[in-house]
Amino acid sequence: MNQQDYKAENEALRQRVADLEKANNELIIHNMQLGQKVDAYYDVRRRIHIYKELLARHTDFLRHADLRNDEELLALIESRLETERTYENPDFGVKELAEMIGTSQSRILDLFRNSPLYKSVEDYLDYLRILRSMYYLMSKREWNVAACAQETGFSAIRSFNRKFQDAIGMSPHEFRKLLDLHPAPKEPIEEVSEY
């Protein structure tokens, strides 16, 4: 091998070393970036764990907060029932209400036992059903009284008629006749979200 071949081989080796050093530096940078990603991943995992614990504590607090304050529990019940209108299901009762709110049936029964407005959960649900039936009697003129009763969660028309009479002081038919005598403005009746 002559000197020029050695120089060429040295130059090739230097170039190879430079390429390897460059590749090594790129690997170091890549490893640092991966390390940062791994750190970020573990940081996110740690935060998720913390937030899950906070959420569980908050959920538990909300679930048991109603044990202290009747007004807050009743407000929560009213809000959920207003939004979801689950009372329109005739099978919806104390058990389903307790599950929906996330408390015990005995807590719900105690709340209504101490209520100055309603004698029982059933009375409260019937009150909501009567209000909704009044809305249907006004806005769904093509429906007969039985359809209005059924849509609001009354499974028996007799029971509906009796409870409507007790609450309003007139039968559903009389209520409709009264509406016919005093028609509402021609504007469409909007659904009421608050009772």
Backbone as a chain_set.jsonl record, in Angstrom:
{"seq": "MNQQDYKAENEALRQRVADLEKANNELIIHNMQLGQKVDAYYDVRRRIHIYKELLARHTDFLRHADLRNDEELLALIESRLETERTYENPDFGVKELAEMIGTSQSRILDLFRNSPLYKSVEDYLDYLRILRSMYYLMSKREWNVAACAQETGFSAIRSFNRKFQDAIGMSPHEFRKLLDLHPAPKEPIEEVSEY", "coords": {"N": [[0.832, -1.164, 0.0], [0.606, 2.15, -0.831], [1.57, 5.501, 0.165], [-0.367, 7.317, -0.535], [-2.622, 5.704, -0.684], [-2.78, 5.028, 2.003], [-3.386, 7.537, 3.051], [-5.839, 7.992, 1.847], [-7.267, 5.88, 2.946], [-7.087, 6.572, 5.668], [-8.441, 8.976, 5.582], [-10.958, 8.016, 4.877], [-11.47, 6.484, 7.139], [-11.483, 8.509, 9.1], [-13.674, 9.934, 8.188], [-15.591, 7.979, 8.583], [-15.444, 7.736, 11.399], [-16.288, 10.321, 12.063], [-18.876, 10.204, 11.023], [-19.907, 8.194, 12.686], [-19.652, 9.444, 15.185], [-21.388, 11.555, 14.781], [-23.758, 10.088, 14.399], [-23.847, 8.913, 16.932], [-24.175, 11.209, 18.541], [-26.663, 11.992, 17.578], [-28.134, 9.8, 18.458], [-27.834, 10.143, 21.21], [-29.194, 12.578, 21.559], [-31.688, 11.726, 20.653], [-32.219, 9.76, 22.599], [-32.349, 11.412, 24.83], [-34.609, 12.882, 24.162], [-36.46, 10.809, 24.112], [-36.287, 10.104, 26.786], [-37.341, 12.434, 27.925], [-39.908, 12.23, 26.901], [-40.713, 9.87, 28.141], [-40.562, 10.712, 30.803], [-42.54, 12.701, 30.677], [-44.704, 11.101, 30.048], [-44.903, 9.526, 32.397], [-45.396, 11.586, 34.148], [-47.886, 12.471, 33.231], [-49.343, 10.134, 33.716], [-49.142, 10.079, 36.519], [-50.53, 12.423, 37.142], [-53.056, 11.764, 36.116], [-53.713, 9.697, 37.864], [-53.812, 11.14, 40.277], [-55.929, 12.908, 39.672], [-57.981, 11.075, 39.29], [-58.231, 10.095, 41.893], [-59.024, 12.471, 43.172], [-61.442, 12.918, 41.827], [-62.861, 10.64, 42.625], [-63.009, 11.137, 45.387], [-64.474, 13.527, 45.305], [-66.837, 12.669, 44.082], [-67.664, 10.842, 46.013], [-67.977, 12.613, 48.117], [-70.079, 14.199, 47.101], [-72.025, 12.241, 46.936], [-72.47, 11.669, 49.586], [-72.949, 14.121, 50.633], [-75.563, 14.849, 50.516], [-76.594, 13.662, 52.712], [-76.462, 15.382, 54.78], [-77.86, 17.761, 54.227], [-81.078, 18.608, 53.638], [-82.318, 20.421, 51.852], [-80.449, 20.73, 49.771], [-80.34, 18.123, 48.801], [-82.991, 17.776, 47.933], [-83.045, 19.753, 45.969], [-81.171, 18.683, 44.204], [-82.521, 16.339, 43.452], [-84.833, 17.446, 42.248], [-83.641, 18.813, 40.119], [-82.436, 16.725, 38.62], [-84.692, 15.142, 37.982], [-86.21, 16.971, 36.572], [-84.629, 17.377, 34.342], [-84.188, 14.78, 33.264], [-86.641, 13.516, 33.317], [-87.515, 11.006, 34.265], [-89.604, 10.178, 35.782], [-91.75, 9.823, 34.134], [-91.903, 7.229, 33.508], [-93.932, 4.617, 34.477], [-93.032, 2.703, 36.28], [-91.114, 3.903, 37.761], [-89.842, 4.642, 40.879], [-89.211, 4.856, 44.437], [-86.901, 3.255, 44.768], [-85.619, 3.432, 42.239], [-85.251, 6.19, 42.11], [-83.477, 6.617, 44.251], [-81.257, 5.188, 43.297], [-80.685, 6.702, 41.016], [-79.928, 9.156, 42.114], [-77.909, 8.369, 43.763], [-77.941, 7.601, 46.443], [-79.237, 6.218, 49.531], [-82.307, 4.321, 49.795], [-83.626, 4.68, 52.195], [-82.719, 7.196, 52.97], [-83.905, 8.817, 51.055], [-86.607, 8.306, 51.642], [-86.722, 9.351, 54.262], [-86.215, 12.052, 53.71], [-88.556, 12.858, 52.319], [-90.452, 12.212, 54.193], [-90.012, 14.117, 56.102], [-90.675, 16.361, 54.732], [-92.419, 19.42, 54.243], [-94.108, 19.808, 52.114], [-94.716, 17.482, 50.586], [-96.159, 14.32, 51.159], [-95.07, 11.891, 50.63], [-92.686, 10.079, 48.558], [-94.054, 9.108, 46.378], [-96.219, 10.892, 46.247], [-94.839, 13.202, 45.501], [-93.788, 12.439, 42.989], [-96.182, 12.0, 41.656], [-97.14, 14.626, 41.668], [-95.288, 15.852, 39.901], [-95.932, 14.408, 37.625], [-98.592, 15.179, 37.23], [-98.253, 17.907, 36.67], [-96.813, 17.695, 34.265], [-98.737, 16.375, 32.749], [-100.652, 18.359, 32.536], [-99.316, 20.123, 30.89], [-99.223, 18.522, 28.562], [-101.979, 18.24, 28.094], [-102.605, 20.827, 27.375], [-100.864, 21.375, 25.197], [-100.834, 19.214, 23.427], [-103.236, 18.77, 21.779], [-104.323, 16.954, 20.072], [-104.089, 14.568, 21.344], [-105.833, 12.215, 23.36], [-107.231, 12.192, 26.714], [-106.437, 9.87, 28.032], [-104.099, 9.187, 26.66], [-102.445, 11.336, 27.361], [-102.269, 10.845, 30.094], [-100.966, 8.358, 30.112], [-98.52, 9.002, 28.862], [-97.344, 10.529, 30.819], [-96.732, 8.854, 32.862], [-98.732, 7.612, 34.319], [-100.287, 4.643, 34.913], [-102.879, 3.793, 35.091], [-105.974, 5.043, 34.073], [-108.077, 5.743, 35.757], [-106.823, 6.207, 38.212], [-105.231, 8.374, 37.447], [-107.238, 10.3, 36.781], [-108.436, 10.654, 39.323], [-106.264, 11.581, 40.899], [-105.559, 13.87, 39.493], [-107.89, 15.382, 39.791], [-107.857, 15.712, 42.606], [-105.529, 17.243, 42.877], [-105.829, 19.524, 41.173], [-108.44, 20.302, 41.329], [-110.376, 19.867, 39.497], [-111.51, 17.711, 36.856], [-109.44, 16.094, 34.307], [-110.8, 16.317, 31.852], [-112.542, 18.469, 32.349], [-110.615, 20.41, 32.732], [-109.546, 20.59, 30.163], [-111.851, 21.539, 28.822], [-112.073, 24.014, 30.032], [-109.8, 25.196, 29.009], [-110.597, 25.335, 26.379], [-112.599, 27.242, 26.546], [-111.171, 29.466, 27.245], [-108.998, 30.18, 25.243], [-105.5, 29.88, 24.585], [-102.946, 32.22, 23.435], [-102.119, 32.319, 19.902], [-99.475, 31.673, 19.531], [-96.995, 29.107, 19.592], [-96.922, 26.746, 22.267], [-94.289, 26.667, 24.42], [-92.056, 24.206, 25.676], [-91.96, 23.738, 29.123], [-89.34, 24.017, 31.35], [-89.004, 24.33, 34.018], [-90.702, 23.725, 37.035]], "CA": [[0.0, 0.0, 0.0], [1.423, 3.354, -0.868], [1.195, 6.559, 1.095], [-1.624, 7.913, -0.987], [-3.678, 4.759, -0.282], [-2.953, 5.19, 3.445], [-4.081, 8.801, 3.278], [-7.243, 7.801, 1.446], [-7.897, 5.005, 3.938], [-7.21, 7.38, 6.88], [-9.542, 9.939, 5.357], [-12.203, 7.234, 4.925], [-11.688, 6.13, 8.544], [-11.879, 9.75, 9.79], [-15.062, 10.204, 7.787], [-16.419, 6.958, 9.259], [-15.487, 8.136, 12.808], [-17.135, 11.515, 12.125], [-20.257, 9.735, 10.83], [-20.302, 7.469, 13.899], [-19.835, 10.438, 16.243], [-22.636, 12.255, 14.466], [-24.835, 9.137, 14.704], [-23.863, 8.791, 18.391], [-24.801, 12.435, 19.052], [-28.091, 11.912, 17.24], [-28.717, 8.82, 19.374], [-27.892, 10.762, 22.54], [-30.314, 13.534, 21.509], [-32.912, 10.916, 20.561], [-32.437, 9.158, 23.92], [-32.786, 12.479, 25.723], [-36.002, 13.176, 23.812], [-37.252, 9.68, 24.616], [-36.32, 10.247, 28.242], [-38.306, 13.483, 28.221], [-41.239, 11.686, 26.614], [-41.024, 8.912, 29.211], [-40.858, 11.526, 31.99], [-43.847, 13.333, 30.45], [-45.693, 10.018, 30.142], [-45.097, 9.198, 33.81], [-46.02, 12.746, 34.772], [-49.306, 12.407, 32.866], [-49.923, 9.006, 34.468], [-49.237, 10.503, 37.919], [-51.628, 13.388, 37.206], [-54.309, 11.018, 35.928], [-53.966, 8.996, 39.123], [-54.225, 12.151, 41.259], [-57.262, 13.39, 39.307], [-58.943, 10.006, 39.567], [-58.466, 10.105, 43.34], [-59.826, 13.656, 43.487], [-62.784, 12.686, 41.315], [-63.504, 9.659, 43.508], [-63.334, 11.835, 46.637], [-65.54, 14.487, 45.028], [-68.056, 11.881, 43.865], [-68.057, 10.32, 47.318], [-68.478, 13.755, 48.887], [-71.408, 14.549, 46.592], [-72.96, 11.162, 47.261], [-72.806, 11.713, 51.005], [-73.289, 15.487, 51.023], [-77.011, 14.927, 50.676], [-76.973, 13.133, 54.011], [-76.443, 16.474, 55.742], [-78.69, 18.913, 53.914], [-82.293, 18.223, 52.924], [-82.6, 21.342, 50.743], [-79.552, 20.404, 48.658], [-80.773, 16.838, 48.246], [-84.232, 18.006, 47.184], [-82.676, 20.507, 44.764], [-80.537, 17.725, 43.298], [-83.591, 15.471, 42.939], [-85.649, 18.233, 41.319], [-82.846, 19.091, 38.922], [-82.287, 15.5, 37.823], [-85.996, 14.728, 37.455], [-86.595, 17.968, 35.58], [-83.817, 17.163, 33.15], [-84.296, 13.432, 32.691], [-88.063, 13.143, 33.307], [-87.646, 9.562, 34.469], [-90.888, 9.923, 36.439], [-92.745, 9.466, 33.125], [-91.975, 5.769, 33.5], [-94.808, 4.252, 35.591], [-92.323, 1.845, 37.227], [-90.124, 4.707, 38.477], [-90.254, 4.847, 42.27], [-88.19, 5.184, 45.432], [-85.656, 2.52, 44.477], [-85.006, 4.015, 41.04], [-84.828, 7.542, 42.456], [-82.278, 6.496, 45.082], [-80.156, 4.786, 42.41], [-80.384, 7.82, 40.129], [-79.262, 10.194, 42.894], [-76.717, 7.795, 44.382], [-78.077, 7.56, 47.897], [-80.032, 5.067, 49.961], [-83.76, 4.489, 49.77], [-84.061, 5.206, 53.491], [-82.44, 8.638, 52.976], [-84.952, 9.433, 50.237], [-87.858, 8.225, 52.406], [-86.62, 10.325, 55.363], [-86.332, 13.395, 53.141], [-89.952, 13.172, 52.021], [-91.213, 12.097, 55.443], [-89.831, 15.396, 56.806], [-91.015, 17.461, 53.824], [-93.709, 20.053, 54.529], [-94.921, 19.88, 50.899], [-95.132, 16.184, 50.04], [-96.267, 13.292, 52.19], [-94.246, 10.735, 50.265], [-92.038, 10.14, 47.244], [-95.11, 8.881, 45.392], [-96.94, 12.159, 46.104], [-93.987, 14.118, 44.742], [-93.753, 11.975, 41.594], [-97.507, 12.284, 41.096], [-97.18, 16.074, 41.437], [-94.56, 16.106, 38.653], [-96.705, 13.808, 36.53], [-99.767, 16.031, 37.01], [-97.785, 19.108, 35.963], [-96.482, 17.323, 32.883], [-99.992, 16.065, 32.053], [-101.282, 19.648, 32.212], [-98.604, 20.605, 29.696], [-99.692, 17.742, 27.419], [-103.382, 18.563, 27.831], [-102.625, 22.13, 26.694], [-100.087, 21.461, 23.954], [-101.083, 18.058, 22.555], [-104.697, 18.729, 21.681], [-104.725, 15.765, 19.306], [-104.059, 13.419, 22.248], [-106.939, 12.145, 24.311], [-106.806, 12.271, 28.116], [-105.736, 8.624, 28.371], [-102.742, 9.284, 26.1], [-101.714, 12.277, 28.227], [-102.0, 10.137, 31.356], [-99.972, 7.314, 29.866], [-97.236, 9.641, 28.563], [-96.768, 11.131, 32.019], [-96.364, 7.835, 33.844], [-99.876, 7.011, 35.007], [-100.63, 3.4, 34.218], [-104.335, 3.604, 35.129], [-106.687, 6.299, 33.815], [-108.858, 6.073, 36.959], [-105.89, 6.797, 39.172], [-104.883, 9.688, 36.907], [-108.388, 11.199, 36.952], [-108.607, 10.946, 40.75], [-105.137, 12.396, 41.373], [-105.678, 15.172, 38.82], [-109.01, 16.049, 40.479], [-107.394, 16.103, 43.944], [-104.491, 18.271, 42.777], [-106.234, 20.721, 40.423], [-109.811, 20.689, 41.699], [-111.263, 19.56, 38.372], [-111.047, 16.541, 36.105], [-108.696, 16.451, 33.095], [-111.763, 16.735, 30.824], [-112.969, 19.824, 32.704], [-109.46, 21.273, 32.48], [-109.512, 20.822, 28.706], [-112.985, 22.41, 28.469], [-111.701, 25.351, 30.487], [-108.849, 25.699, 28.013], [-111.363, 25.665, 25.169], [-113.327, 28.484, 26.806], [-110.173, 30.541, 27.339], [-107.86, 29.702, 24.45], [-104.204, 30.55, 24.712], [-102.557, 32.907, 22.199], [-101.796, 31.436, 18.784], [-98.059, 31.297, 19.559], [-96.85, 27.732, 20.084], [-96.557, 26.603, 23.671], [-92.937, 26.122, 24.573], [-91.945, 23.255, 26.771], [-91.51, 24.363, 30.351], [-88.31, 23.182, 31.978], [-89.077, 24.481, 35.461], [-92.057, 23.549, 37.57]], "C": [[0.891, 1.246, 0.0], [0.822, 4.413, 0.054], [-0.137, 7.195, 0.705], [-2.795, 7.003, -0.622], [-3.936, 4.87, 1.217], [-3.724, 6.465, 3.764], [-5.564, 8.657, 2.932], [-7.981, 6.94, 2.468], [-8.091, 5.745, 5.255], [-8.381, 8.359, 6.758], [-10.889, 9.228, 5.425], [-12.539, 6.86, 6.373], [-12.126, 7.361, 9.355], [-13.348, 10.086, 9.478], [-16.012, 9.239, 8.494], [-16.572, 7.308, 10.741], [-16.411, 9.345, 12.966], [-18.605, 11.127, 11.962], [-20.774, 9.025, 12.078], [-20.527, 8.435, 15.064], [-21.141, 11.212, 16.031], [-23.833, 11.362, 14.803], [-24.982, 8.972, 16.211], [-24.528, 10.011, 19.019], [-26.303, 12.442, 18.771], [-28.809, 10.923, 18.157], [-28.849, 9.396, 20.786], [-29.075, 11.735, 22.6], [-31.647, 12.787, 21.474], [-33.242, 10.288, 21.919], [-32.909, 10.202, 24.922], [-34.253, 12.825, 25.452], [-36.923, 12.062, 24.293], [-37.383, 9.749, 26.131], [-37.32, 11.307, 28.664], [-39.73, 12.988, 27.98], [-41.67, 10.708, 27.699], [-41.361, 9.671, 30.489], [-42.24, 12.168, 31.859], [-44.955, 12.295, 30.586], [-45.975, 9.69, 31.609], [-45.722, 10.358, 34.567], [-47.517, 12.765, 34.479], [-49.991, 11.289, 33.636], [-50.131, 9.377, 35.94], [-50.405, 11.48, 38.077], [-52.988, 12.703, 37.048], [-54.692, 10.324, 37.219], [-54.469, 9.974, 40.191], [-55.641, 12.626, 40.958], [-58.327, 12.329, 39.535], [-59.262, 9.948, 41.055], [-59.332, 11.293, 43.746], [-61.271, 13.483, 43.029], [-63.539, 11.702, 42.206], [-63.901, 10.309, 44.832], [-64.502, 12.794, 46.43], [-66.873, 13.768, 44.835], [-68.573, 11.344, 45.187], [-68.623, 11.438, 48.187], [-69.881, 14.128, 48.438], [-72.444, 13.501, 46.971], [-73.397, 11.254, 48.715], [-73.155, 13.116, 51.486], [-74.779, 15.599, 51.278], [-77.471, 14.39, 52.016], [-77.072, 14.244, 55.051], [-77.514, 17.529, 55.48], [-79.888, 18.511, 53.049], [-82.567, 19.106, 51.713], [-81.738, 21.021, 49.524], [-79.965, 19.097, 47.994], [-82.041, 17.018, 47.416], [-83.951, 18.778, 45.899], [-82.024, 19.591, 43.737], [-81.587, 16.819, 42.663], [-84.422, 16.225, 41.9], [-84.917, 18.48, 40.008], [-82.739, 17.869, 38.022], [-83.611, 15.085, 37.203], [-86.486, 15.688, 36.379], [-85.897, 17.705, 34.256], [-84.133, 15.839, 32.477], [-85.732, 12.941, 32.56], [-88.28, 11.63, 33.414], [-88.968, 9.2, 35.138], [-91.984, 9.575, 35.436], [-92.834, 7.953, 32.916], [-92.834, 5.35, 34.694], [-94.122, 3.38, 36.645], [-91.276, 2.607, 38.036], [-90.641, 4.997, 39.876], [-89.059, 5.165, 43.155], [-86.858, 4.523, 45.094], [-84.911, 3.163, 43.304], [-84.505, 5.438, 41.305], [-83.546, 7.514, 43.284], [-81.068, 6.11, 44.232], [-79.729, 5.942, 41.514], [-79.578, 8.896, 40.863], [-77.979, 9.67, 43.523], [-76.764, 7.847, 45.893], [-78.967, 6.381, 48.262], [-81.523, 5.374, 49.885], [-84.25, 5.087, 51.085], [-83.811, 6.71, 53.584], [-83.51, 9.388, 52.18], [-86.276, 9.434, 51.01], [-87.86, 9.216, 53.559], [-86.811, 11.748, 54.856], [-87.802, 13.759, 52.929], [-90.843, 13.037, 53.253], [-91.157, 13.425, 56.205], [-90.251, 16.592, 55.961], [-92.361, 18.074, 54.197], [-94.649, 20.039, 53.319], [-95.49, 18.538, 50.462], [-95.141, 15.146, 51.161], [-95.328, 12.122, 51.925], [-93.588, 10.978, 48.909], [-93.099, 10.003, 46.158], [-95.926, 10.155, 45.16], [-96.145, 13.141, 45.255], [-93.956, 13.733, 43.266], [-95.098, 12.224, 40.916], [-97.669, 13.774, 40.798], [-96.48, 16.419, 40.117], [-95.333, 15.572, 37.453], [-97.94, 14.647, 36.198], [-99.357, 17.294, 36.253], [-97.486, 18.81, 34.502], [-97.757, 17.02, 32.11], [-100.736, 17.35, 31.686], [-100.634, 20.242, 30.966], [-99.103, 19.865, 28.461], [-101.149, 18.053, 27.077], [-103.509, 19.895, 27.092], [-102.004, 22.063, 25.304], [-100.372, 20.336, 22.967], [-102.593, 17.847, 22.431], [-105.18, 17.499, 20.918], [-104.714, 14.499, 20.171], [-105.315, 13.413, 23.107], [-106.369, 12.119, 25.736], [-106.017, 11.021, 28.513], [-104.294, 8.652, 27.855], [-101.882, 10.22, 26.938], [-101.335, 11.602, 29.546], [-100.88, 9.123, 31.172], [-98.593, 7.917, 29.623], [-96.57, 10.207, 29.808], [-96.497, 10.122, 33.121], [-97.494, 7.26, 34.654], [-100.282, 5.771, 34.23], [-102.141, 3.155, 34.183], [-105.027, 4.955, 34.989], [-107.512, 6.719, 35.029], [-107.993, 6.777, 38.003], [-105.495, 8.208, 38.73], [-106.016, 10.685, 37.14], [-108.556, 11.614, 38.408], [-107.512, 11.885, 41.251], [-105.157, 13.788, 40.738], [-106.756, 16.002, 39.514], [-108.554, 16.553, 41.845], [-106.406, 17.273, 43.869], [-105.008, 19.584, 42.203], [-107.627, 21.21, 40.818], [-110.8, 20.5, 40.573], [-110.696, 18.344, 37.648], [-110.219, 16.995, 34.901], [-109.617, 16.926, 31.97], [-112.242, 18.163, 31.085], [-111.843, 20.835, 32.451], [-109.355, 21.602, 30.99], [-110.653, 21.744, 28.262], [-112.698, 23.849, 28.872], [-110.713, 25.987, 29.507], [-109.565, 26.101, 26.722], [-112.12, 26.981, 25.331], [-112.389, 29.69, 26.822], [-108.929, 30.122, 26.566], [-106.606, 30.552, 24.679], [-103.904, 31.293, 23.421], [-102.11, 31.905, 21.142], [-100.326, 31.021, 18.746], [-97.945, 29.877, 20.092], [-96.413, 27.722, 21.545], [-95.178, 25.99, 23.729], [-92.926, 25.185, 25.755], [-91.354, 23.96, 27.976], [-90.488, 23.449, 31.0], [-88.348, 23.301, 33.485], [-90.518, 24.346, 35.891], [-92.307, 24.575, 38.62]], "O": [[1.835, 1.337, 0.785], [-0.254, 4.248, 0.628], [-0.931, 7.564, 1.57], [-3.867, 7.502, -0.28], [-5.077, 4.823, 1.679], [-4.599, 6.477, 4.63], [-6.43, 9.151, 3.654], [-9.132, 7.203, 2.817], [-9.124, 5.586, 5.904], [-9.179, 8.541, 7.677], [-11.852, 9.77, 5.967], [-13.695, 6.902, 6.792], [-13.025, 7.271, 10.191], [-14.132, 10.459, 10.351], [-17.09, 9.626, 8.944], [-17.666, 7.203, 11.295], [-17.222, 9.392, 13.891], [-19.474, 11.645, 12.664], [-21.92, 9.217, 12.484], [-21.471, 8.272, 15.837], [-21.886, 11.481, 16.973], [-24.801, 11.814, 15.414], [-26.1, 8.898, 16.723], [-25.351, 9.873, 19.924], [-27.105, 12.843, 19.614], [-29.938, 11.164, 18.583], [-29.846, 9.167, 21.47], [-29.853, 11.726, 23.553], [-32.601, 13.154, 22.16], [-34.399, 10.281, 22.34], [-33.763, 9.922, 25.763], [-35.036, 13.034, 26.378], [-38.012, 12.315, 24.81], [-38.449, 9.487, 26.688], [-38.06, 11.125, 29.631], [-40.641, 13.286, 28.752], [-42.824, 10.704, 28.128], [-42.318, 9.331, 31.183], [-43.017, 12.178, 32.814], [-46.009, 12.567, 31.161], [-47.131, 9.589, 32.019], [-46.483, 10.152, 35.512], [-48.323, 13.04, 35.368], [-51.094, 11.471, 34.151], [-51.154, 9.04, 36.536], [-51.178, 11.38, 39.03], [-53.944, 13.022, 37.755], [-55.853, 10.354, 37.628], [-55.422, 9.683, 40.914], [-56.466, 12.738, 41.865], [-59.45, 12.646, 39.929], [-60.418, 9.773, 41.442], [-60.252, 11.156, 44.553], [-62.206, 13.849, 43.74], [-64.715, 11.905, 42.506], [-64.995, 10.067, 45.343], [-65.407, 12.873, 47.26], [-67.903, 14.196, 45.354], [-69.774, 11.384, 45.455], [-69.61, 11.25, 48.899], [-70.769, 14.346, 49.262], [-73.59, 13.825, 47.285], [-74.545, 10.957, 49.047], [-73.606, 13.288, 52.619], [-75.213, 16.351, 52.151], [-78.609, 14.627, 52.423], [-77.702, 14.062, 56.093], [-78.024, 18.132, 56.425], [-79.735, 18.127, 51.89], [-82.996, 18.616, 50.669], [-82.219, 21.035, 48.391], [-79.941, 18.982, 46.769], [-82.149, 16.472, 46.318], [-84.546, 18.495, 44.859], [-82.289, 19.705, 42.54], [-81.539, 16.565, 41.459], [-84.685, 15.713, 40.812], [-85.497, 18.371, 38.927], [-82.927, 17.963, 36.81], [-83.657, 14.715, 36.03], [-87.102, 15.273, 35.397], [-86.502, 17.801, 33.188], [-84.324, 15.781, 31.262], [-86.005, 12.039, 31.769], [-89.131, 11.062, 32.729], [-89.405, 8.052, 35.072], [-93.042, 9.084, 35.831], [-93.733, 7.464, 32.232], [-92.5, 5.695, 35.827], [-94.581, 3.322, 37.786], [-90.619, 2.027, 38.9], [-91.737, 5.531, 40.046], [-88.038, 5.673, 42.692], [-85.811, 5.169, 45.134], [-83.707, 3.404, 43.385], [-83.464, 5.841, 40.787], [-82.632, 8.302, 43.041], [-79.977, 6.645, 44.427], [-78.536, 6.137, 41.281], [-78.653, 9.477, 40.296], [-77.059, 10.444, 43.79], [-75.754, 8.105, 46.549], [-79.398, 5.631, 47.387], [-81.939, 6.532, 49.909], [-85.173, 5.901, 51.097], [-84.595, 7.428, 54.204], [-83.962, 10.459, 52.586], [-86.984, 10.441, 51.031], [-88.877, 9.859, 53.818], [-87.488, 12.556, 55.494], [-88.238, 14.843, 53.316], [-91.883, 13.69, 53.337], [-92.12, 13.812, 56.867], [-90.188, 17.727, 56.432], [-93.33, 17.355, 54.439], [-95.854, 20.235, 53.474], [-96.634, 18.47, 50.012], [-94.24, 15.108, 51.999], [-94.855, 11.455, 52.846], [-93.891, 11.947, 48.214], [-93.051, 10.697, 45.142], [-96.286, 10.468, 44.025], [-96.701, 13.827, 44.397], [-94.082, 14.592, 42.393], [-95.15, 12.611, 39.748], [-98.268, 14.143, 39.788], [-97.01, 17.184, 39.311], [-95.381, 16.206, 36.399], [-98.293, 14.806, 35.029], [-100.032, 17.703, 35.308], [-97.858, 19.575, 33.612], [-97.859, 17.37, 30.934], [-101.378, 17.417, 30.637], [-101.314, 20.793, 30.1], [-99.377, 20.483, 27.433], [-101.51, 18.122, 25.902], [-104.415, 20.071, 26.278], [-102.543, 22.621, 24.349], [-100.161, 20.511, 21.767], [-103.14, 16.861, 22.926], [-106.314, 17.057, 21.099], [-105.267, 13.473, 19.774], [-105.8, 14.463, 23.529], [-105.155, 12.032, 25.922], [-105.036, 11.114, 29.25], [-103.378, 8.193, 28.538], [-100.714, 9.927, 27.196], [-100.222, 11.769, 30.045], [-99.96, 9.045, 31.985], [-97.597, 7.396, 30.125], [-95.348, 10.348, 29.842], [-96.071, 10.503, 34.211], [-97.255, 6.495, 35.588], [-100.582, 5.84, 33.038], [-102.627, 2.397, 33.344], [-104.702, 5.902, 35.706], [-107.639, 7.911, 35.308], [-108.378, 7.79, 38.587], [-105.434, 9.125, 39.549], [-105.784, 11.787, 37.638], [-108.789, 12.787, 38.7], [-107.793, 12.864, 41.942], [-104.805, 14.773, 41.389], [-106.555, 17.185, 39.79], [-108.833, 17.697, 42.206], [-106.446, 18.181, 44.699], [-104.656, 20.653, 42.702], [-107.95, 22.388, 40.659], [-111.949, 20.928, 40.68], [-109.527, 18.0, 37.82], [-110.289, 18.161, 34.514], [-109.26, 17.833, 31.218], [-112.338, 18.97, 30.16], [-112.086, 21.96, 32.016], [-109.108, 22.746, 30.61], [-110.451, 22.625, 27.426], [-113.036, 24.786, 28.15], [-110.795, 27.181, 29.22], [-109.191, 27.071, 26.063], [-112.266, 27.743, 24.376], [-112.781, 30.797, 26.452], [-107.92, 29.75, 27.165], [-106.667, 31.756, 24.927], [-104.542, 31.028, 22.403], [-101.763, 30.768, 21.465], [-99.967, 30.108, 18.003], [-98.725, 29.483, 20.96], [-95.643, 28.572, 21.992], [-94.928, 24.927, 23.16], [-93.686, 25.348, 26.71], [-90.369, 24.689, 27.863], [-90.733, 22.257, 31.181], [-87.781, 22.457, 34.178], [-91.436, 24.794, 35.204], [-93.389, 24.609, 39.205]]}, "num_chains": 1, "name": "protein.A"}
